[in-house]
Short mmCIF file of C-alpha atoms in Angstrom, two decimals:
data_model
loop_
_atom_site.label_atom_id
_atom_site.label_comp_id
_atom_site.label_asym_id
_atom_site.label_seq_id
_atom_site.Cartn_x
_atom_site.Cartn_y
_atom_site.Cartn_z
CA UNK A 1 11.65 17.22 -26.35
CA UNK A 2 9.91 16.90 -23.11
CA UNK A 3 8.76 13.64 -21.48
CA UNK A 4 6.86 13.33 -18.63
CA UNK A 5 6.06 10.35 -16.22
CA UNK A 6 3.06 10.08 -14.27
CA UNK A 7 3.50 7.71 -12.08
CA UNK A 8 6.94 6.89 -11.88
CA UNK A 9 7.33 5.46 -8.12
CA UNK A 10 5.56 1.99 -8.52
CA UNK A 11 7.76 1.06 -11.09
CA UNK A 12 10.80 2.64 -9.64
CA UNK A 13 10.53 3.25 -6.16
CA UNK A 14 14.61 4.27 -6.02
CA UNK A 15 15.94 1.02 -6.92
CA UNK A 16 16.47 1.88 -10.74
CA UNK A 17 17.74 4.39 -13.04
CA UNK A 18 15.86 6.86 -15.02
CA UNK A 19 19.03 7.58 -17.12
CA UNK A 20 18.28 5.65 -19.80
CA UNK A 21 14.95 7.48 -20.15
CA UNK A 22 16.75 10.87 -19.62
CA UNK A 23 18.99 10.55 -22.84
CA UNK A 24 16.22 10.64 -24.81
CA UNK A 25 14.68 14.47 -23.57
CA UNK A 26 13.87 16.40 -21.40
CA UNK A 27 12.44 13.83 -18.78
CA UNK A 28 10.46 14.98 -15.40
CA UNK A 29 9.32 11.90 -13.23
CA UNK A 30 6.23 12.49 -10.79
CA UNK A 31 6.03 9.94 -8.40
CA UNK A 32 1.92 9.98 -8.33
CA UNK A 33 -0.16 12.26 -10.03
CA UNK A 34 -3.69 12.63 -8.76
CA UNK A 35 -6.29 12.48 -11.65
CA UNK A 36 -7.50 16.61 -11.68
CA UNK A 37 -3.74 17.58 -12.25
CA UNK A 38 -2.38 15.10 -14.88
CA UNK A 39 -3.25 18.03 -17.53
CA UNK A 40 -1.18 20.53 -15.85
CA UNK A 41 1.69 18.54 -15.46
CA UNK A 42 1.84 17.24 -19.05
CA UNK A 43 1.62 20.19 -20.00
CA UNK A 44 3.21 20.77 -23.39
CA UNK A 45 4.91 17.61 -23.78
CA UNK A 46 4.90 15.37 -26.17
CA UNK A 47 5.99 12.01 -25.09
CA UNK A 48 3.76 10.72 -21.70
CA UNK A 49 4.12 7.07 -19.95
CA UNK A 50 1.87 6.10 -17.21
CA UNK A 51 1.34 3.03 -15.01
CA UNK A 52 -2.35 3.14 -13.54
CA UNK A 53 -2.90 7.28 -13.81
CA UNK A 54 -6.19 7.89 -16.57
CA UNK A 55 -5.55 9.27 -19.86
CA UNK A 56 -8.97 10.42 -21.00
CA UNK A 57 -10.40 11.48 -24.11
CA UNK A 58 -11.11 14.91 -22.17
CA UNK A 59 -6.62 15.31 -21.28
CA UNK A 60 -6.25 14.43 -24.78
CA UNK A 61 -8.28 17.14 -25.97
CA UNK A 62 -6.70 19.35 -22.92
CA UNK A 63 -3.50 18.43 -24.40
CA UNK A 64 -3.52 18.88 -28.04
CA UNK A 65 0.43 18.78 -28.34
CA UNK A 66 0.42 14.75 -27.03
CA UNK A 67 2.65 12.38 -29.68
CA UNK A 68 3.43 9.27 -28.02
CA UNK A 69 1.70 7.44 -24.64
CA UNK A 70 4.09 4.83 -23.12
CA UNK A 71 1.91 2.70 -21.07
CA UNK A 72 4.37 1.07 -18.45
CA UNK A 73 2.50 -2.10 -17.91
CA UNK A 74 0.85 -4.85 -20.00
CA UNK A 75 -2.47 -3.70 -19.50
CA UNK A 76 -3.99 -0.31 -21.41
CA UNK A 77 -7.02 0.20 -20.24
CA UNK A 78 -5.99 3.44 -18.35
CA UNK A 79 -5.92 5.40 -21.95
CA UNK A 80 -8.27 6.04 -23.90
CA UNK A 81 -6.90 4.11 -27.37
CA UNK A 82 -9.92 4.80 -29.48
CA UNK A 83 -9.56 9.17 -28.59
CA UNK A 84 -5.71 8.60 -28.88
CA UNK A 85 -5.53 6.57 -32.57
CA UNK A 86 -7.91 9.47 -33.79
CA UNK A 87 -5.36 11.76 -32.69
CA UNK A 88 -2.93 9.89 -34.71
CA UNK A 89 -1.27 9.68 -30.79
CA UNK A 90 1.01 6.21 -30.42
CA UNK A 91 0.35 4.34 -27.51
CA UNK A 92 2.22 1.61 -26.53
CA UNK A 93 2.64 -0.88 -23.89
CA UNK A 94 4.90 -4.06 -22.43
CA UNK A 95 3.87 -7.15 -23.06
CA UNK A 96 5.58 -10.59 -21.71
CA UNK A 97 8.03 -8.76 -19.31
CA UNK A 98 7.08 -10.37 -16.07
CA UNK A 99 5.66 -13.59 -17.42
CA UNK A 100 8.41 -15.64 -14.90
CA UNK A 101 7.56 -13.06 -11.86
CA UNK A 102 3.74 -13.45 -12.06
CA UNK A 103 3.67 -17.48 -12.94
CA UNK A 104 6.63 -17.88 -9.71
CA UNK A 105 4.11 -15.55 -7.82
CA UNK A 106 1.04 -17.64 -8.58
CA UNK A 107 2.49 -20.61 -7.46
CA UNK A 108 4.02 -19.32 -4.45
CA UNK A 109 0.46 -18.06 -3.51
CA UNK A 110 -0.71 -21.65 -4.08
CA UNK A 111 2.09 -22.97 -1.54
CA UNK A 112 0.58 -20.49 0.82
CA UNK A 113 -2.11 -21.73 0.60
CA UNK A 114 -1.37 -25.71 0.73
CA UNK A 115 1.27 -24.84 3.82
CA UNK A 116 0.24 -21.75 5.78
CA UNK A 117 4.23 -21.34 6.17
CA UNK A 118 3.43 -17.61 7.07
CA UNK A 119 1.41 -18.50 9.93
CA UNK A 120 3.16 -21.09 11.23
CA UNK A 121 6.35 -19.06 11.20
CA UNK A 122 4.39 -16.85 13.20
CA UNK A 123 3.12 -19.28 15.80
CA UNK A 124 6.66 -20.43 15.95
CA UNK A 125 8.02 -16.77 17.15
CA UNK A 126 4.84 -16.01 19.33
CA UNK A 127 6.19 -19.24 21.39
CA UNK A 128 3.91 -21.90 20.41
CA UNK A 129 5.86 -24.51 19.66
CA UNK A 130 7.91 -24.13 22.86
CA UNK A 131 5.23 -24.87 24.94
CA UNK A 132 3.56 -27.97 22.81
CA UNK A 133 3.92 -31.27 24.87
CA UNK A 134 4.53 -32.80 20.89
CA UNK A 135 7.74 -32.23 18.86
CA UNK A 136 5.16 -30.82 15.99
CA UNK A 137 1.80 -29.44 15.21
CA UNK A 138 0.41 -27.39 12.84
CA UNK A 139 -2.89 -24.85 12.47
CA UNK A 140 -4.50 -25.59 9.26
CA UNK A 141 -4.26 -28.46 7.21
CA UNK A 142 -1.31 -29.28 5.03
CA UNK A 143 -2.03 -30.56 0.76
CA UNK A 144 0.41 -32.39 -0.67
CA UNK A 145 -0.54 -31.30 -4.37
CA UNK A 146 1.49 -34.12 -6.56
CA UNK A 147 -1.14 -36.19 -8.30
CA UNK A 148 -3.94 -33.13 -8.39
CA UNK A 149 -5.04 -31.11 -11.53
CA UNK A 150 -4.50 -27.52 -12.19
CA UNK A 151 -6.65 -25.89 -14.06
CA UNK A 152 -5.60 -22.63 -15.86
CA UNK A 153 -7.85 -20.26 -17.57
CA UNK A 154 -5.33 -18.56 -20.08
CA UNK A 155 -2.70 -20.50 -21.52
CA UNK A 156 -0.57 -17.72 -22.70
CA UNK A 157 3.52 -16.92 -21.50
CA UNK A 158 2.41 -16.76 -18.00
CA UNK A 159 0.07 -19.61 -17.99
CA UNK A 160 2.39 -21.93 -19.63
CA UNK A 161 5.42 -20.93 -17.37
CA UNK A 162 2.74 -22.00 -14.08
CA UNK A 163 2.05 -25.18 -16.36
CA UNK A 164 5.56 -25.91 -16.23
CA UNK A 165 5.92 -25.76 -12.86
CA UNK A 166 3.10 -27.23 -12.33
CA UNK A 167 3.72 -30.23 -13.87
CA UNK A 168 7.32 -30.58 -12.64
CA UNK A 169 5.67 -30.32 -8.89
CA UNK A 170 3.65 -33.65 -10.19
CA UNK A 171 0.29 -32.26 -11.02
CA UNK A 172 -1.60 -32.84 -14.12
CA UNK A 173 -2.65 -29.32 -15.74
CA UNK A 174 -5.94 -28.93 -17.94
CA UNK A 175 -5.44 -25.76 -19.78
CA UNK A 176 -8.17 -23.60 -21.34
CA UNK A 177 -7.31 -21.14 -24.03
CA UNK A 178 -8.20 -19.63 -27.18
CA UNK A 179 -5.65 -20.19 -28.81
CA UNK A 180 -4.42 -23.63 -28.50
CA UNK A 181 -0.88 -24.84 -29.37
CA UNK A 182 -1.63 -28.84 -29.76
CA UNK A 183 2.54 -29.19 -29.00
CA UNK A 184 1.97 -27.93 -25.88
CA UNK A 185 -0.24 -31.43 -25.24
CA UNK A 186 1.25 -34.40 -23.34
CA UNK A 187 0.17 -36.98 -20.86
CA UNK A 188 0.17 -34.45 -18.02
CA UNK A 189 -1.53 -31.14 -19.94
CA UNK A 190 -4.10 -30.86 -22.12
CA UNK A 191 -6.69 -28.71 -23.44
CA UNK A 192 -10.15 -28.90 -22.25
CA UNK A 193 -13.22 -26.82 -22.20
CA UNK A 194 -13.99 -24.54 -19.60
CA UNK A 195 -16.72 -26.56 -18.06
CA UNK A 196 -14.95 -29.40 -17.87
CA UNK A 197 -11.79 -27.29 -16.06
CA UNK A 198 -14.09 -26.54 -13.59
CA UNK A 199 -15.57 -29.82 -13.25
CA UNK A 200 -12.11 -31.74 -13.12
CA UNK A 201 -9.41 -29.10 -11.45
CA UNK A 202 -8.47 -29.64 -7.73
CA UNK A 203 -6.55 -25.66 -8.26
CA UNK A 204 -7.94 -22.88 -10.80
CA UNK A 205 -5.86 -20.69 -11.55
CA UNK A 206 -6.81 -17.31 -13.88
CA UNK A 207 -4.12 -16.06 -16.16
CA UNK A 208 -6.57 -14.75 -18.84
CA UNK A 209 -6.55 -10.93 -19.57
CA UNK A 210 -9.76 -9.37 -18.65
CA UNK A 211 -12.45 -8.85 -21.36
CA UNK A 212 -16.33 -8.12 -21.57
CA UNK A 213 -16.41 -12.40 -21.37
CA UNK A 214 -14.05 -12.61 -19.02
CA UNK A 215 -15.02 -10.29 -16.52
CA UNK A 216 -16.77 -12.10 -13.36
CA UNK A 217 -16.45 -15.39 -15.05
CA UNK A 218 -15.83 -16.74 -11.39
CA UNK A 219 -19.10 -16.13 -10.11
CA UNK A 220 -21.73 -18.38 -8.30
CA UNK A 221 -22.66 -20.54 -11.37
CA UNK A 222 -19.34 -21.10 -12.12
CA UNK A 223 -18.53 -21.95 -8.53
CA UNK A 224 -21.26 -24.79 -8.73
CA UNK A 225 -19.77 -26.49 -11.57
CA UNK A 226 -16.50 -27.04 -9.67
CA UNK A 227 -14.97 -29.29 -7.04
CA UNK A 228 -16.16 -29.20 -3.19
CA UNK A 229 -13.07 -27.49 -1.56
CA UNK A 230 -10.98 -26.51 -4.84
CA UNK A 231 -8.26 -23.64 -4.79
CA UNK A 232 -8.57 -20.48 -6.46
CA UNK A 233 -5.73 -18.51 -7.84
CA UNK A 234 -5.74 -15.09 -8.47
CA UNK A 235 -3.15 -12.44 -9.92
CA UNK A 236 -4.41 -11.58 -13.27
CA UNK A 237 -7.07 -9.23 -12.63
CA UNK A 238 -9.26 -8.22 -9.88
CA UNK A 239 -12.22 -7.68 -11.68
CA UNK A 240 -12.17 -11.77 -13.36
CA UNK A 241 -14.10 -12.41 -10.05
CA UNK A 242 -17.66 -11.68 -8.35
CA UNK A 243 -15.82 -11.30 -5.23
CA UNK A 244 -19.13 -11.96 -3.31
CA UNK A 245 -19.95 -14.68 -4.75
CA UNK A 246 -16.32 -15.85 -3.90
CA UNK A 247 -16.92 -14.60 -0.54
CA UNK A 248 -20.23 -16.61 -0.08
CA UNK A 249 -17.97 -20.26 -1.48
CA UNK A 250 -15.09 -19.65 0.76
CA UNK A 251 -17.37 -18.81 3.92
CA UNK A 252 -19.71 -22.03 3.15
CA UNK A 253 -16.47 -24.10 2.30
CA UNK A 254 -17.07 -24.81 -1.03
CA UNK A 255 -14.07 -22.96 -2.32
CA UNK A 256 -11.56 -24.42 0.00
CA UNK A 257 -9.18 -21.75 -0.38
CA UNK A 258 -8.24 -18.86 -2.34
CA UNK A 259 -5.40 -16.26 -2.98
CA UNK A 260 -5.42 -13.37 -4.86
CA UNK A 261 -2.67 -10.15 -5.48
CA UNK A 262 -5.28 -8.40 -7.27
CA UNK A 263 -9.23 -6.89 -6.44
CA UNK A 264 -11.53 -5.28 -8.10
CA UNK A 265 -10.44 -1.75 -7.01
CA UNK A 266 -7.02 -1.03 -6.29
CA UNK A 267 -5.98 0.34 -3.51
CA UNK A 268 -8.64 -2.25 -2.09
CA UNK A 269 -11.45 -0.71 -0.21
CA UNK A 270 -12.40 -1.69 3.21
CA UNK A 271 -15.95 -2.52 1.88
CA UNK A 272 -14.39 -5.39 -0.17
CA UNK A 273 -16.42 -8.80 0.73
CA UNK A 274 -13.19 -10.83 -0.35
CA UNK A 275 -12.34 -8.88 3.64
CA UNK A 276 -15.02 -10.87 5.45
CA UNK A 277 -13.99 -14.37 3.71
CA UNK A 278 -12.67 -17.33 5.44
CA UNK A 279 -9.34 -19.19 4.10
CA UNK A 280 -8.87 -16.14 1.66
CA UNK A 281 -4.81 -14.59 1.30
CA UNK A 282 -4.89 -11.25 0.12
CA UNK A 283 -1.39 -9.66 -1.24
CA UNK A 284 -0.74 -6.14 -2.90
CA UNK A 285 -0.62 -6.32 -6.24
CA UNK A 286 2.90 -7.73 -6.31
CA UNK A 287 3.02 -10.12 -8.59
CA UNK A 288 5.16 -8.45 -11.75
CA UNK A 289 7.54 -6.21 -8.80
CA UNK A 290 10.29 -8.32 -8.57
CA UNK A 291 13.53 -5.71 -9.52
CA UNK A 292 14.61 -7.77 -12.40
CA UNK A 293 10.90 -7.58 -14.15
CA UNK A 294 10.86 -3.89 -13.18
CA UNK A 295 14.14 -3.58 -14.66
CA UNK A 296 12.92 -5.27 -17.98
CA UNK A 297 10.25 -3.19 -18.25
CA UNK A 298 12.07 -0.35 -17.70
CA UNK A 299 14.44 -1.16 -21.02
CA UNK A 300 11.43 -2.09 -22.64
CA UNK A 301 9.58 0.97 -21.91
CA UNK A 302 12.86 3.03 -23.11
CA UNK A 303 13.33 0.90 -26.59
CA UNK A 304 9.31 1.46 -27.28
CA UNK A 305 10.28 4.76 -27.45
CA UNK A 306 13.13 4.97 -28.99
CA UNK A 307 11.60 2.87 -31.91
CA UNK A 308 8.89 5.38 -32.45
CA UNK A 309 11.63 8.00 -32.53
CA UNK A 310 13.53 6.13 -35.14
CA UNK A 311 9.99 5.97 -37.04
CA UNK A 312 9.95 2.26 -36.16
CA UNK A 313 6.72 0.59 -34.22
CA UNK A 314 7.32 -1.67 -31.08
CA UNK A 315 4.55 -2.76 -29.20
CA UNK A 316 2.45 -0.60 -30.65
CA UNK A 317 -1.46 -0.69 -29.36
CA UNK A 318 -3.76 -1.12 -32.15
CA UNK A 319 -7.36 -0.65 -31.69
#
């Protein structure tokens, strides 16, 4: 049986072992596959996994022989489900693997933002603080955030892990959800709706998936409901935010801050307005890339499909 990997270098750039993957077939790993060959190098095999390279309803029909589609990330939206469940193809993804890597990564780009440690390391080595008549200084102002509210849109895994931390750094978290888990509630989190998140929260932070209702949800109306100079946190998905109309906040000041590992179009373009904003950190998409989470995913990428060939469903997409 041959299996074939699309995109195999984001999730293992050489760090990790393919062995595991190898014992069930005959595997070949591309490293990137541009979109007018992935066809030709599937091929006639029937067990595919992908990161971010399409899987149309046009390959599927290119590719008659396809089985199983191993989606090696959370998100799906790279195959087409609805062409592949007609096929009777199994697609599957990996939920919850990097739920601790993406919640320590969104508050470490809140930190950032509160401490500018990058820059003032920086300044440091280019010889600034050598030749300041005071004993300190520093570039941008400094928040303390104990005592301030969070407010996270998505209170799944990765939004409660943030809440957690959160809450142990002293702030008080209003979570938005919909599903709500009322044991989750204490003096220091509780549910609210979304207006009053954005009315209330001194730090947004998105950790929803994106839908048809999520998509742009940050946008120029719902800038006006919220606080002068709140914090925006980013590393869900790029396209939760009209990054103009983020652009246009952070440049007039009343988005104090934001900082995001994830834009509308990946690679980001140069075109991207989020480029021409003020007090905006921009990171790579790095969020879930920690080696342990890329590790889990890896053995949970390799048990998907050895359920299936048991006859057993794991993570199964359903449409």
């Amino acid at each position: 049986m041959r299996i074939v990997v699309l995109d195999g270098y984001a999730l293992n750039p050489g760090d990790l072992s393919w062995d595991s993957l190898k014992k069930l077939g005959e595997l070949t790993v591309y490293d990137r596959t541009p979109e007018a060959e992935v066809a030709g190098r599937i091929g006639d095999a029937k067990i595919i996994f992908t990161n971010k390279t399409p899987i149309t309803k046009e390959t599927l029909e290119r590719c008659p022989q396809i089985k199983y589609i191993g989606v090696l990330a959370t998100g799906y939206n790279v195959v087409d489900v609805v062409a592949a469940t007609e096929r009777g193809i199994t697609v599957t993804n990996i939920p919850s693997y990097g739920a601790d890597a993406v919640s320590q990564f969104a508050i470490a780009l809140l930190l950032e933002l509160c401490h500018r440690i990058g820059d003032h390391a920086d300044s440091v080595l280019a010889g600034d603080w050598a030749n300041k008549p005071d004993w300190c200084y520093w570039n941008h102002p400094l928040i303390e955030l104990s005592g301030k509210t969070m407010g996270i849109i998505g209170y799944g895994k990765i939004g409660q892990r943030t809440g957690h931390i959160a809450q142990a750094m002293g702030m008080t978290v209003l979570a938005n959800d919909v599903t709500k888990y009322p044991e989750l509630e204490s003096e220091t989190c509780h549910y609210v709706s979304l207006d009053q998140l954005y009315q209330k929260a001194d730090v947004i932070v998105l950790h929803v998936p994106l839908f048809s209702y999520t998509r742009e949800m940050i946008n120029a109306e719902s800038i006006r409901k919220m606080k002068d100079g709140v914090l925006i946190i980013n590393n869900s998905r790029g396209q939760l935010i009209a990054e103009a109309d983020l652009r246009d906040a952070l440049n007039s000041g009343k988005v104090g801050g934001a900082a995001v590992d994830v834009v509308s179009t990946e690679p980001i373009k140069l075109t991207n307005p989020l480029l021409q904003a003020k007090n905006i950190i921009i990171t790579p998409h790095i969020s879930w890339a920690p080696r342990e989470s890329r590790q889990r995913l890896m053995d949970i990428a390799v048990d998907n499909l050895a359920c299936y060939l048991k006859g057993e469903q794991r993570n199964v997409v359903k449409v």
